[in-house]
Structure formats: C-alpha cells, structure tokens
C-alpha cells in the first residue's frame, strides 16, 4: 500500500474559498461575473402581521451575527451566455475543512475558510395571456390524440414485445472497447478566470474586514481615554472632510483616525462614513521602507 505525506506549508496558512459547481468550469463561457443576488427575500424575515404569544430567543455570538448578515443574499456566478448559478455558504461552525491536492509523491494540504455550493438557476419563459391560452389548448389536443383506451378481453397486442437481450447475427461476441480521453490536469482559461475571480473576492472581503476591525479598535481606545465632555460643538465628519485630509498624502488607518479624532465627532455614523469612503475612494499600497499598509486616493 503506497503511503503519502501530508504537507501544510507556511504559504498556505491563509484560508481559501471553495466553490462547487454542478457543471465543469471548462463548460462555461468567459468572462464570468460574481455578485450578490439582492432580489432574493430573506427566509428568516417574518410577515409584519404575524402575531406570536411567545418567542424563544437563542444567544448568538457577534461574529456569527455578522456572518449571517454578510451571507443574507446568495452569490451568483454568470457567464457570457447568461447561464447563472446561485451559491449559498455551507454551514460549518465547529468543523475545519481542508483540500488535499495530489502532487505525485505528497498531498498538499490547503485549509478552507468558506465553502459555497452552487446550483444552476432555472430561467422560466414569460408568456402573455394569449400565448398561455394558445399553448394550453395545444397541449390538450395532444393529450386527446394519445389518450389510451381500455383493451378488450382476449385482444392481443398488435406488436410483440422486443427482446433486448436477443443476440443478433452481426454480433461477433467481442466486447466493445471504449477509450475515454482523460482531461488535462492544468487549469483551462475558464478555470484560471474563475480562480482569479474568487481571489479578488477574497481580497476585497479581507481588506474590508481589516478596515472595520482597525476602526473599531481605534474608537474603543479613544472612548477609553477621552476626557470629560466640554461644552464645545464638534462638527460631524463628511466625505469632503476626508478628501481634504488625503490631498497629497498617503496615510495608514491609525494615522487617519488620529487626525479625524482631533477634528470631528467619533460615533457610529463617523465609523460608517470612514468605512464607505475607504472602500469607494481609496486604494492600498505597501511602504517599501516600513512594510506598512497605507491608503491613498484613487487616481
């Protein structure tokens, strides 16, 4: 029995996303698009007119509540031929999942962060009232034509049943050999594009989570050491204020929050303004000297 080694390298410490599709990636037509389907209603939303005498509430951690809010709407992958696939996050709260990639002598172990299972969306044909009536009447005529009648007693079948196991003269007794061409192990262009699409999606979510955590930590530190409130009106933070701060500068998140705290009011609204501004108007870059992540305005 051949033995293999499982190898988990330091470069694979970052967890990846896994998507499973009902069709091979090579069957899809590039380019692909990946987005959230916000037209789907939340299944957990209760009707407003529903009245309950009692309701059982269960404790949920803040991280789980945040994850439920992020995954409220399903992911949708659509190719160039308008074939769409809807994907939901697979629930794995207390489990760890890994992918094992056969490299010949060893198995490379890749940890999973999230796992999405996709199913193909069925597009229904929309008919007008006249078209629907015409189609229904045509269907009824076909059913009347092929309606089965009860067979009279003693009546024989017009056709004998075919014996599919019967041997024919042209059978030479040899087995039919079918050669199956193996698919190449290398990623096709469609596979590479799908991989790039998921990597960009992972990067955007990680950057968004990193920004949100830094903002939360700085606000918590500010509230911990703030002085007694003075009777001075502090202006609210706006998008134009942030643009003025960034003119001709590259700032880290901590430097940005330090400037904002000195000039403006820090509350939940300011937090959302900063988060949305960074997402829509800024790009990240790495300082070659300090290896620190900096923000600057998009060009």
PDB file of C-alpha atoms in Angstrom:
ATOM      1  CA  UNK A   1       0.000   0.000   0.000  1.00  0.00           C
ATOM      2  CA  UNK A   2       1.517   3.304  -1.064  1.00  0.00           C
ATOM      3  CA  UNK A   3       1.935   5.940   1.621  1.00  0.00           C
ATOM      4  CA  UNK A   4       1.769   9.699   1.144  1.00  0.00           C
ATOM      5  CA  UNK A   5       2.908  12.632   3.255  1.00  0.00           C
ATOM      6  CA  UNK A   6       0.537  15.488   4.062  1.00  0.00           C
ATOM      7  CA  UNK A   7       2.292  18.841   3.678  1.00  0.00           C
ATOM      8  CA  UNK A   8       0.898  22.101   5.056  1.00  0.00           C
ATOM      9  CA  UNK A   9       3.320  24.890   4.129  1.00  0.00           C
ATOM     10  CA  UNK A  10       3.517  28.315   5.748  1.00  0.00           C
ATOM     11  CA  UNK A  11       2.399  29.909   2.492  1.00  0.00           C
ATOM     12  CA  UNK A  12      -0.922  28.044   2.793  1.00  0.00           C
ATOM     13  CA  UNK A  13      -1.696  29.384   6.277  1.00  0.00           C
ATOM     14  CA  UNK A  14      -4.216  31.797   4.747  1.00  0.00           C
ATOM     15  CA  UNK A  15      -7.541  30.026   4.385  1.00  0.00           C
ATOM     16  CA  UNK A  16      -9.084  29.865   0.905  1.00  0.00           C
ATOM     17  CA  UNK A  17     -12.574  29.762  -0.521  1.00  0.00           C
ATOM     18  CA  UNK A  18     -14.024  26.631  -2.172  1.00  0.00           C
ATOM     19  CA  UNK A  19     -16.847  26.684  -4.702  1.00  0.00           C
ATOM     20  CA  UNK A  20     -18.581  23.599  -6.133  1.00  0.00           C
ATOM     21  CA  UNK A  21     -20.496  23.896  -9.411  1.00  0.00           C
ATOM     22  CA  UNK A  22     -22.903  21.348 -10.972  1.00  0.00           C
ATOM     23  CA  UNK A  23     -21.015  21.604 -14.292  1.00  0.00           C
ATOM     24  CA  UNK A  24     -17.280  21.628 -15.154  1.00  0.00           C
ATOM     25  CA  UNK A  25     -15.727  25.091 -15.255  1.00  0.00           C
ATOM     26  CA  UNK A  26     -14.483  24.350 -18.781  1.00  0.00           C
ATOM     27  CA  UNK A  27     -18.114  24.190 -19.994  1.00  0.00           C
ATOM     28  CA  UNK A  28     -18.709  27.828 -19.042  1.00  0.00           C
ATOM     29  CA  UNK A  29     -18.119  30.746 -21.399  1.00  0.00           C
ATOM     30  CA  UNK A  30     -15.843  33.508 -20.152  1.00  0.00           C
ATOM     31  CA  UNK A  31     -15.897  36.208 -18.923  1.00  0.00           C
ATOM     32  CA  UNK A  32     -17.611  35.464 -15.590  1.00  0.00           C
ATOM     33  CA  UNK A  33     -19.281  37.828 -13.142  1.00  0.00           C
ATOM     34  CA  UNK A  34     -19.639  37.295  -9.382  1.00  0.00           C
ATOM     35  CA  UNK A  35     -22.160  39.301  -7.365  1.00  0.00           C
ATOM     36  CA  UNK A  36     -24.790  39.114  -4.622  1.00  0.00           C
ATOM     37  CA  UNK A  37     -28.417  38.495  -5.646  1.00  0.00           C
ATOM     38  CA  UNK A  38     -30.193  41.149  -3.572  1.00  0.00           C
ATOM     39  CA  UNK A  39     -33.558  40.383  -5.176  1.00  0.00           C
ATOM     40  CA  UNK A  40     -33.888  37.246  -3.016  1.00  0.00           C
ATOM     41  CA  UNK A  41     -36.006  37.738   0.099  1.00  0.00           C
ATOM     42  CA  UNK A  42     -34.548  36.725   3.451  1.00  0.00           C
ATOM     43  CA  UNK A  43     -36.126  33.423   4.520  1.00  0.00           C
ATOM     44  CA  UNK A  44     -35.866  34.438   8.185  1.00  0.00           C
ATOM     45  CA  UNK A  45     -37.926  37.594   7.741  1.00  0.00           C
ATOM     46  CA  UNK A  46     -41.326  37.234   9.403  1.00  0.00           C
ATOM     47  CA  UNK A  47     -44.510  38.829   7.990  1.00  0.00           C
ATOM     48  CA  UNK A  48     -45.460  42.034   9.751  1.00  0.00           C
ATOM     49  CA  UNK A  49     -48.983  40.832  10.519  1.00  0.00           C
ATOM     50  CA  UNK A  50     -47.783  37.657  12.252  1.00  0.00           C
ATOM     51  CA  UNK A  51     -48.650  37.702  15.938  1.00  0.00           C
ATOM     52  CA  UNK A  52     -46.924  35.445  18.443  1.00  0.00           C
ATOM     53  CA  UNK A  53     -47.738  34.992  22.098  1.00  0.00           C
ATOM     54  CA  UNK A  54     -44.195  33.919  22.916  1.00  0.00           C
ATOM     55  CA  UNK A  55     -40.871  33.657  21.145  1.00  0.00           C
ATOM     56  CA  UNK A  56     -37.775  31.668  22.047  1.00  0.00           C
ATOM     57  CA  UNK A  57     -34.514  33.574  21.684  1.00  0.00           C
ATOM     58  CA  UNK A  58     -31.109  31.920  21.469  1.00  0.00           C
ATOM     59  CA  UNK A  59     -27.783  33.603  22.176  1.00  0.00           C
ATOM     60  CA  UNK A  60     -25.659  34.189  19.085  1.00  0.00           C
ATOM     61  CA  UNK A  61     -22.082  35.434  19.039  1.00  0.00           C
ATOM     62  CA  UNK A  62     -21.330  38.754  17.382  1.00  0.00           C
ATOM     63  CA  UNK A  63     -19.118  37.095  14.750  1.00  0.00           C
ATOM     64  CA  UNK A  64     -21.923  34.678  13.812  1.00  0.00           C
ATOM     65  CA  UNK A  65     -24.462  37.515  13.562  1.00  0.00           C
ATOM     66  CA  UNK A  66     -22.071  39.436  11.318  1.00  0.00           C
ATOM     67  CA  UNK A  67     -21.555  36.351   9.105  1.00  0.00           C
ATOM     68  CA  UNK A  68     -25.328  35.838   8.772  1.00  0.00           C
ATOM     69  CA  UNK A  69     -25.718  39.462   7.673  1.00  0.00           C
ATOM     70  CA  UNK A  70     -22.939  39.072   5.065  1.00  0.00           C
ATOM     71  CA  UNK A  71     -24.458  35.854   3.673  1.00  0.00           C
ATOM     72  CA  UNK A  72     -28.044  37.158   3.731  1.00  0.00           C
ATOM     73  CA  UNK A  73     -28.095  37.220  -0.068  1.00  0.00           C
ATOM     74  CA  UNK A  74     -26.723  34.335  -2.205  1.00  0.00           C
ATOM     75  CA  UNK A  75     -23.712  34.643  -4.502  1.00  0.00           C
ATOM     76  CA  UNK A  76     -24.436  34.470  -8.236  1.00  0.00           C
ATOM     77  CA  UNK A  77     -21.943  33.433 -10.939  1.00  0.00           C
ATOM     78  CA  UNK A  78     -22.987  34.294 -14.507  1.00  0.00           C
ATOM     79  CA  UNK A  79     -21.080  33.523 -17.705  1.00  0.00           C
ATOM     80  CA  UNK A  80     -21.103  35.151 -21.138  1.00  0.00           C
ATOM     81  CA  UNK A  81     -24.064  33.012 -22.290  1.00  0.00           C
ATOM     82  CA  UNK A  82     -26.195  34.277 -19.366  1.00  0.00           C
ATOM     83  CA  UNK A  83     -26.107  30.934 -17.565  1.00  0.00           C
ATOM     84  CA  UNK A  84     -26.431  31.720 -13.871  1.00  0.00           C
ATOM     85  CA  UNK A  85     -25.548  29.681 -10.772  1.00  0.00           C
ATOM     86  CA  UNK A  86     -26.701  30.566  -7.256  1.00  0.00           C
ATOM     87  CA  UNK A  87     -24.458  29.670  -4.307  1.00  0.00           C
ATOM     88  CA  UNK A  88     -25.004  29.525  -0.561  1.00  0.00           C
ATOM     89  CA  UNK A  89     -22.446  29.262   2.237  1.00  0.00           C
ATOM     90  CA  UNK A  90     -22.269  25.732   3.663  1.00  0.00           C
ATOM     91  CA  UNK A  91     -22.734  25.731   7.434  1.00  0.00           C
ATOM     92  CA  UNK A  92     -19.561  24.527   9.183  1.00  0.00           C
ATOM     93  CA  UNK A  93     -19.472  26.306  12.585  1.00  0.00           C
ATOM     94  CA  UNK A  94     -17.410  23.795  14.589  1.00  0.00           C
ATOM     95  CA  UNK A  95     -15.622  21.959  11.783  1.00  0.00           C
ATOM     96  CA  UNK A  96     -12.400  22.575   9.883  1.00  0.00           C
ATOM     97  CA  UNK A  97     -12.235  21.630   6.201  1.00  0.00           C
ATOM     98  CA  UNK A  98      -9.131  21.044   4.084  1.00  0.00           C
ATOM     99  CA  UNK A  99      -8.436  20.287   0.417  1.00  0.00           C
ATOM    100  CA  UNK A 100      -5.873  17.580  -0.404  1.00  0.00           C
ATOM    101  CA  UNK A 101      -4.063  18.172  -3.716  1.00  0.00           C
ATOM    102  CA  UNK A 102      -2.114  15.201  -5.119  1.00  0.00           C
ATOM    103  CA  UNK A 103       1.302  16.448  -6.258  1.00  0.00           C
ATOM    104  CA  UNK A 104       2.640  12.962  -7.135  1.00  0.00           C
ATOM    105  CA  UNK A 105       4.657  11.962  -4.077  1.00  0.00           C
ATOM    106  CA  UNK A 106       2.784  14.028  -1.477  1.00  0.00           C
ATOM    107  CA  UNK A 107      -0.565  15.628  -0.749  1.00  0.00           C
ATOM    108  CA  UNK A 108      -0.599  19.401  -0.367  1.00  0.00           C
ATOM    109  CA  UNK A 109      -3.000  20.460   2.413  1.00  0.00           C
ATOM    110  CA  UNK A 110      -4.962  23.681   1.815  1.00  0.00           C
ATOM    111  CA  UNK A 111      -7.254  24.945   4.637  1.00  0.00           C
ATOM    112  CA  UNK A 112     -10.699  26.284   3.737  1.00  0.00           C
ATOM    113  CA  UNK A 113     -12.167  29.493   5.051  1.00  0.00           C
ATOM    114  CA  UNK A 114     -15.608  29.228   3.455  1.00  0.00           C
ATOM    115  CA  UNK A 115     -17.338  26.708   1.222  1.00  0.00           C
ATOM    116  CA  UNK A 116     -20.026  27.710  -1.282  1.00  0.00           C
ATOM    117  CA  UNK A 117     -22.217  25.154  -3.082  1.00  0.00           C
ATOM    118  CA  UNK A 118     -23.736  26.433  -6.349  1.00  0.00           C
ATOM    119  CA  UNK A 119     -26.841  25.222  -8.185  1.00  0.00           C
ATOM    120  CA  UNK A 120     -27.968  26.304 -11.647  1.00  0.00           C
ATOM    121  CA  UNK A 121     -30.742  28.897 -11.755  1.00  0.00           C
ATOM    122  CA  UNK A 122     -33.649  27.911 -13.988  1.00  0.00           C
ATOM    123  CA  UNK A 123     -34.939  30.695 -16.202  1.00  0.00           C
ATOM    124  CA  UNK A 124     -38.666  30.426 -16.820  1.00  0.00           C
ATOM    125  CA  UNK A 125     -40.256  31.620 -20.052  1.00  0.00           C
ATOM    126  CA  UNK A 126     -42.660  34.518 -19.521  1.00  0.00           C
ATOM    127  CA  UNK A 127     -45.814  34.289 -21.654  1.00  0.00           C
ATOM    128  CA  UNK A 128     -48.581  36.747 -22.318  1.00  0.00           C
ATOM    129  CA  UNK A 129     -52.210  35.766 -21.633  1.00  0.00           C
ATOM    130  CA  UNK A 130     -52.884  34.969 -25.317  1.00  0.00           C
ATOM    131  CA  UNK A 131     -49.693  32.893 -25.652  1.00  0.00           C
ATOM    132  CA  UNK A 132     -50.520  30.935 -22.486  1.00  0.00           C
ATOM    133  CA  UNK A 133     -54.057  30.106 -23.716  1.00  0.00           C
ATOM    134  CA  UNK A 134     -52.703  29.002 -27.111  1.00  0.00           C
ATOM    135  CA  UNK A 135     -50.091  26.762 -25.513  1.00  0.00           C
ATOM    136  CA  UNK A 136     -52.654  25.219 -23.123  1.00  0.00           C
ATOM    137  CA  UNK A 137     -55.138  24.443 -25.917  1.00  0.00           C
ATOM    138  CA  UNK A 138     -52.381  22.826 -27.992  1.00  0.00           C
ATOM    139  CA  UNK A 139     -51.390  20.658 -25.036  1.00  0.00           C
ATOM    140  CA  UNK A 140     -55.000  19.486 -24.533  1.00  0.00           C
ATOM    141  CA  UNK A 141     -55.270  18.475 -28.205  1.00  0.00           C
ATOM    142  CA  UNK A 142     -52.105  16.379 -27.925  1.00  0.00           C
ATOM    143  CA  UNK A 143     -53.434  14.602 -24.820  1.00  0.00           C
ATOM    144  CA  UNK A 144     -56.744  13.762 -26.563  1.00  0.00           C
ATOM    145  CA  UNK A 145     -54.884  12.336 -29.539  1.00  0.00           C
ATOM    146  CA  UNK A 146     -52.774   9.952 -27.466  1.00  0.00           C
ATOM    147  CA  UNK A 147     -55.430   9.019 -24.904  1.00  0.00           C
ATOM    148  CA  UNK A 148     -55.242   5.327 -24.045  1.00  0.00           C
ATOM    149  CA  UNK A 149     -58.361   3.130 -24.353  1.00  0.00           C
ATOM    150  CA  UNK A 150     -59.127   0.081 -22.298  1.00  0.00           C
ATOM    151  CA  UNK A 151     -58.164  -3.094 -24.118  1.00  0.00           C
ATOM    152  CA  UNK A 152     -60.937  -5.580 -24.740  1.00  0.00           C
ATOM    153  CA  UNK A 153     -60.776  -9.001 -23.064  1.00  0.00           C
ATOM    154  CA  UNK A 154     -58.907 -11.540 -25.198  1.00  0.00           C
ATOM    155  CA  UNK A 155     -57.497  -8.849 -27.519  1.00  0.00           C
ATOM    156  CA  UNK A 156     -53.861  -9.438 -28.353  1.00  0.00           C
ATOM    157  CA  UNK A 157     -51.194  -6.794 -28.594  1.00  0.00           C
ATOM    158  CA  UNK A 158     -50.619  -5.651 -32.161  1.00  0.00           C
ATOM    159  CA  UNK A 159     -46.880  -5.760 -31.698  1.00  0.00           C
ATOM    160  CA  UNK A 160     -44.794  -8.313 -29.886  1.00  0.00           C
ATOM    161  CA  UNK A 161     -42.558  -7.055 -27.161  1.00  0.00           C
ATOM    162  CA  UNK A 162     -38.980  -6.628 -28.282  1.00  0.00           C
ATOM    163  CA  UNK A 163     -36.414  -8.810 -26.511  1.00  0.00           C
ATOM    164  CA  UNK A 164     -33.485  -6.531 -25.878  1.00  0.00           C
ATOM    165  CA  UNK A 165     -31.308  -9.438 -24.694  1.00  0.00           C
ATOM    166  CA  UNK A 166     -31.599 -11.302 -28.026  1.00  0.00           C
ATOM    167  CA  UNK A 167     -28.335 -11.888 -29.864  1.00  0.00           C
ATOM    168  CA  UNK A 168     -28.248 -10.726 -33.486  1.00  0.00           C
ATOM    169  CA  UNK A 169     -26.307 -12.108 -36.432  1.00  0.00           C
ATOM    170  CA  UNK A 170     -23.971  -9.151 -36.635  1.00  0.00           C
ATOM    171  CA  UNK A 171     -22.816  -9.640 -33.035  1.00  0.00           C
ATOM    172  CA  UNK A 172     -19.304 -11.100 -33.144  1.00  0.00           C
ATOM    173  CA  UNK A 173     -19.140 -11.824 -29.418  1.00  0.00           C
ATOM    174  CA  UNK A 174     -16.354  -9.355 -28.799  1.00  0.00           C
ATOM    175  CA  UNK A 175     -16.588  -6.768 -26.072  1.00  0.00           C
ATOM    176  CA  UNK A 176     -16.958  -3.179 -27.102  1.00  0.00           C
ATOM    177  CA  UNK A 177     -13.902  -1.214 -26.057  1.00  0.00           C
ATOM    178  CA  UNK A 178     -14.419   2.434 -25.310  1.00  0.00           C
ATOM    179  CA  UNK A 179     -11.424   4.706 -24.749  1.00  0.00           C
ATOM    180  CA  UNK A 180     -12.011   7.702 -22.551  1.00  0.00           C
ATOM    181  CA  UNK A 181      -9.718  10.639 -23.058  1.00  0.00           C
ATOM    182  CA  UNK A 182      -8.553  11.998 -19.728  1.00  0.00           C
ATOM    183  CA  UNK A 183      -8.931  15.689 -19.147  1.00  0.00           C
ATOM    184  CA  UNK A 184      -5.740  17.675 -18.735  1.00  0.00           C
ATOM    185  CA  UNK A 185      -4.854  18.466 -15.135  1.00  0.00           C
ATOM    186  CA  UNK A 186      -3.816  22.024 -15.951  1.00  0.00           C
ATOM    187  CA  UNK A 187      -6.375  24.750 -15.499  1.00  0.00           C
ATOM    188  CA  UNK A 188      -8.082  25.908 -18.667  1.00  0.00           C
ATOM    189  CA  UNK A 189      -8.619  29.585 -19.445  1.00  0.00           C
ATOM    190  CA  UNK A 190     -12.076  29.347 -17.867  1.00  0.00           C
ATOM    191  CA  UNK A 191     -10.620  27.752 -14.738  1.00  0.00           C
ATOM    192  CA  UNK A 192      -7.933  30.429 -14.442  1.00  0.00           C
ATOM    193  CA  UNK A 193     -10.536  33.166 -14.804  1.00  0.00           C
ATOM    194  CA  UNK A 194     -12.745  31.556 -12.143  1.00  0.00           C
ATOM    195  CA  UNK A 195      -9.739  31.259  -9.794  1.00  0.00           C
ATOM    196  CA  UNK A 196      -8.820  34.923 -10.346  1.00  0.00           C
ATOM    197  CA  UNK A 197     -12.439  35.966  -9.724  1.00  0.00           C
ATOM    198  CA  UNK A 198     -12.566  34.168  -6.358  1.00  0.00           C
ATOM    199  CA  UNK A 199      -9.140  35.513  -5.307  1.00  0.00           C
ATOM    200  CA  UNK A 200     -10.280  39.098  -5.963  1.00  0.00           C
ATOM    201  CA  UNK A 201     -13.467  38.438  -3.981  1.00  0.00           C
ATOM    202  CA  UNK A 202     -11.429  37.035  -1.045  1.00  0.00           C
ATOM    203  CA  UNK A 203      -9.054  40.021  -1.126  1.00  0.00           C
ATOM    204  CA  UNK A 204     -11.893  42.572  -1.074  1.00  0.00           C
ATOM    205  CA  UNK A 205     -13.590  40.873   1.888  1.00  0.00           C
ATOM    206  CA  UNK A 206     -10.318  40.573   3.854  1.00  0.00           C
ATOM    207  CA  UNK A 207      -9.467  44.250   3.284  1.00  0.00           C
ATOM    208  CA  UNK A 208     -12.986  45.305   4.281  1.00  0.00           C
ATOM    209  CA  UNK A 209     -12.818  43.219   7.489  1.00  0.00           C
ATOM    210  CA  UNK A 210      -9.330  44.582   8.284  1.00  0.00           C
ATOM    211  CA  UNK A 211     -10.506  48.195   7.883  1.00  0.00           C
ATOM    212  CA  UNK A 212     -13.569  47.594  10.050  1.00  0.00           C
ATOM    213  CA  UNK A 213     -11.509  45.962  12.841  1.00  0.00           C
ATOM    214  CA  UNK A 214      -8.962  48.822  12.844  1.00  0.00           C
ATOM    215  CA  UNK A 215     -11.769  51.395  13.053  1.00  0.00           C
ATOM    216  CA  UNK A 216     -13.438  49.533  15.927  1.00  0.00           C
ATOM    217  CA  UNK A 217     -10.153  49.231  17.851  1.00  0.00           C
ATOM    218  CA  UNK A 218      -9.294  52.906  17.444  1.00  0.00           C
ATOM    219  CA  UNK A 219     -12.787  54.041  18.513  1.00  0.00           C
ATOM    220  CA  UNK A 220     -12.619  51.755  21.551  1.00  0.00           C
ATOM    221  CA  UNK A 221      -9.202  53.174  22.508  1.00  0.00           C
ATOM    222  CA  UNK A 222     -10.445  56.727  22.001  1.00  0.00           C
ATOM    223  CA  UNK A 223     -13.517  56.198  24.190  1.00  0.00           C
ATOM    224  CA  UNK A 224     -11.392  54.627  26.908  1.00  0.00           C
ATOM    225  CA  UNK A 225      -9.111  57.622  27.428  1.00  0.00           C
ATOM    226  CA  UNK A 226     -11.347  60.520  26.401  1.00  0.00           C
ATOM    227  CA  UNK A 227     -11.734  63.471  28.786  1.00  0.00           C
ATOM    228  CA  UNK A 228     -14.925  64.817  30.298  1.00  0.00           C
ATOM    229  CA  UNK A 229     -17.104  66.314  27.544  1.00  0.00           C
ATOM    230  CA  UNK A 230     -16.774  70.055  27.093  1.00  0.00           C
ATOM    231  CA  UNK A 231     -19.491  72.423  26.017  1.00  0.00           C
ATOM    232  CA  UNK A 232     -17.967  72.845  22.543  1.00  0.00           C
ATOM    233  CA  UNK A 233     -19.829  71.826  19.405  1.00  0.00           C
ATOM    234  CA  UNK A 234     -17.750  69.287  17.464  1.00  0.00           C
ATOM    235  CA  UNK A 235     -18.537  69.077  13.733  1.00  0.00           C
ATOM    236  CA  UNK A 236     -19.741  65.843  12.138  1.00  0.00           C
ATOM    237  CA  UNK A 237     -17.483  64.002   9.706  1.00  0.00           C
ATOM    238  CA  UNK A 238     -18.303  64.060   5.979  1.00  0.00           C
ATOM    239  CA  UNK A 239     -16.820  62.681   2.754  1.00  0.00           C
ATOM    240  CA  UNK A 240     -15.435  66.076   1.700  1.00  0.00           C
ATOM    241  CA  UNK A 241     -13.563  66.353   5.024  1.00  0.00           C
ATOM    242  CA  UNK A 242     -11.833  63.029   4.340  1.00  0.00           C
ATOM    243  CA  UNK A 243     -10.872  64.100   0.804  1.00  0.00           C
ATOM    244  CA  UNK A 244      -9.221  67.247   2.232  1.00  0.00           C
ATOM    245  CA  UNK A 245      -7.236  65.114   4.693  1.00  0.00           C
ATOM    246  CA  UNK A 246      -5.925  62.815   1.928  1.00  0.00           C
ATOM    247  CA  UNK A 247      -4.842  65.522  -0.551  1.00  0.00           C
ATOM    248  CA  UNK A 248      -1.150  64.897  -1.326  1.00  0.00           C
ATOM    249  CA  UNK A 249      -0.810  62.282   1.431  1.00  0.00           C
ATOM    250  CA  UNK A 250      -0.589  58.549   1.981  1.00  0.00           C
ATOM    251  CA  UNK A 251      -1.836  57.584   5.443  1.00  0.00           C
ATOM    252  CA  UNK A 252      -2.190  54.435   7.472  1.00  0.00           C
ATOM    253  CA  UNK A 253      -5.565  53.726   9.044  1.00  0.00           C
ATOM    254  CA  UNK A 254      -4.248  54.665  12.501  1.00  0.00           C
ATOM    255  CA  UNK A 255      -2.873  57.986  11.232  1.00  0.00           C
ATOM    256  CA  UNK A 256      -6.179  58.747   9.510  1.00  0.00           C
ATOM    257  CA  UNK A 257      -8.214  58.010  12.650  1.00  0.00           C
ATOM    258  CA  UNK A 258      -5.873  60.111  14.787  1.00  0.00           C
ATOM    259  CA  UNK A 259      -6.472  63.154  12.552  1.00  0.00           C
ATOM    260  CA  UNK A 260     -10.227  62.519  12.461  1.00  0.00           C
ATOM    261  CA  UNK A 261     -10.470  62.220  16.270  1.00  0.00           C
ATOM    262  CA  UNK A 262      -8.748  65.580  16.735  1.00  0.00           C
ATOM    263  CA  UNK A 263     -11.172  67.449  14.448  1.00  0.00           C
ATOM    264  CA  UNK A 264     -14.507  65.639  14.309  1.00  0.00           C
ATOM    265  CA  UNK A 265     -17.067  63.740  16.332  1.00  0.00           C
ATOM    266  CA  UNK A 266     -16.425  59.992  16.616  1.00  0.00           C
ATOM    267  CA  UNK A 267     -19.631  57.948  16.642  1.00  0.00           C
ATOM    268  CA  UNK A 268     -21.277  55.115  14.713  1.00  0.00           C
ATOM    269  CA  UNK A 269     -22.118  57.422  11.804  1.00  0.00           C
ATOM    270  CA  UNK A 270     -18.478  58.563  11.517  1.00  0.00           C
ATOM    271  CA  UNK A 271     -17.385  54.935  11.507  1.00  0.00           C
ATOM    272  CA  UNK A 272     -19.671  54.152   8.549  1.00  0.00           C
ATOM    273  CA  UNK A 273     -18.529  57.285   6.680  1.00  0.00           C
ATOM    274  CA  UNK A 274     -14.856  56.263   7.047  1.00  0.00           C
ATOM    275  CA  UNK A 275     -15.542  52.671   6.042  1.00  0.00           C
ATOM    276  CA  UNK A 276     -17.516  53.603   2.902  1.00  0.00           C
ATOM    277  CA  UNK A 277     -15.015  56.311   1.913  1.00  0.00           C
ATOM    278  CA  UNK A 278     -12.073  53.883   2.083  1.00  0.00           C
ATOM    279  CA  UNK A 279     -13.985  51.263   0.087  1.00  0.00           C
ATOM    280  CA  UNK A 280     -15.081  53.633  -2.698  1.00  0.00           C
ATOM    281  CA  UNK A 281     -12.316  56.254  -2.921  1.00  0.00           C
ATOM    282  CA  UNK A 282      -9.038  54.705  -1.671  1.00  0.00           C
ATOM    283  CA  UNK A 283      -6.510  52.077  -2.717  1.00  0.00           C
ATOM    284  CA  UNK A 284      -3.963  50.195  -0.590  1.00  0.00           C
ATOM    285  CA  UNK A 285      -0.220  50.279  -1.149  1.00  0.00           C
ATOM    286  CA  UNK A 286       2.768  48.937   0.818  1.00  0.00           C
ATOM    287  CA  UNK A 287       5.518  51.255   2.118  1.00  0.00           C
ATOM    288  CA  UNK A 288       8.847  49.787   0.908  1.00  0.00           C
ATOM    289  CA  UNK A 289      10.730  51.064   3.977  1.00  0.00           C
ATOM    290  CA  UNK A 290       8.372  50.167   6.828  1.00  0.00           C
ATOM    291  CA  UNK A 291       6.365  47.448   5.020  1.00  0.00           C
ATOM    292  CA  UNK A 292       3.254  49.185   6.377  1.00  0.00           C
ATOM    293  CA  UNK A 293      -0.108  49.200   4.590  1.00  0.00           C
ATOM    294  CA  UNK A 294      -1.008  52.765   3.507  1.00  0.00           C
ATOM    295  CA  UNK A 295      -4.094  54.351   1.976  1.00  0.00           C
ATOM    296  CA  UNK A 296      -4.218  56.945  -0.798  1.00  0.00           C
ATOM    297  CA  UNK A 297      -6.894  58.435  -3.043  1.00  0.00           C
ATOM    298  CA  UNK A 298      -7.739  56.658  -6.296  1.00  0.00           C
ATOM    299  CA  UNK A 299      -6.390  58.390  -9.395  1.00  0.00           C
TER     300      UNK A 299
END
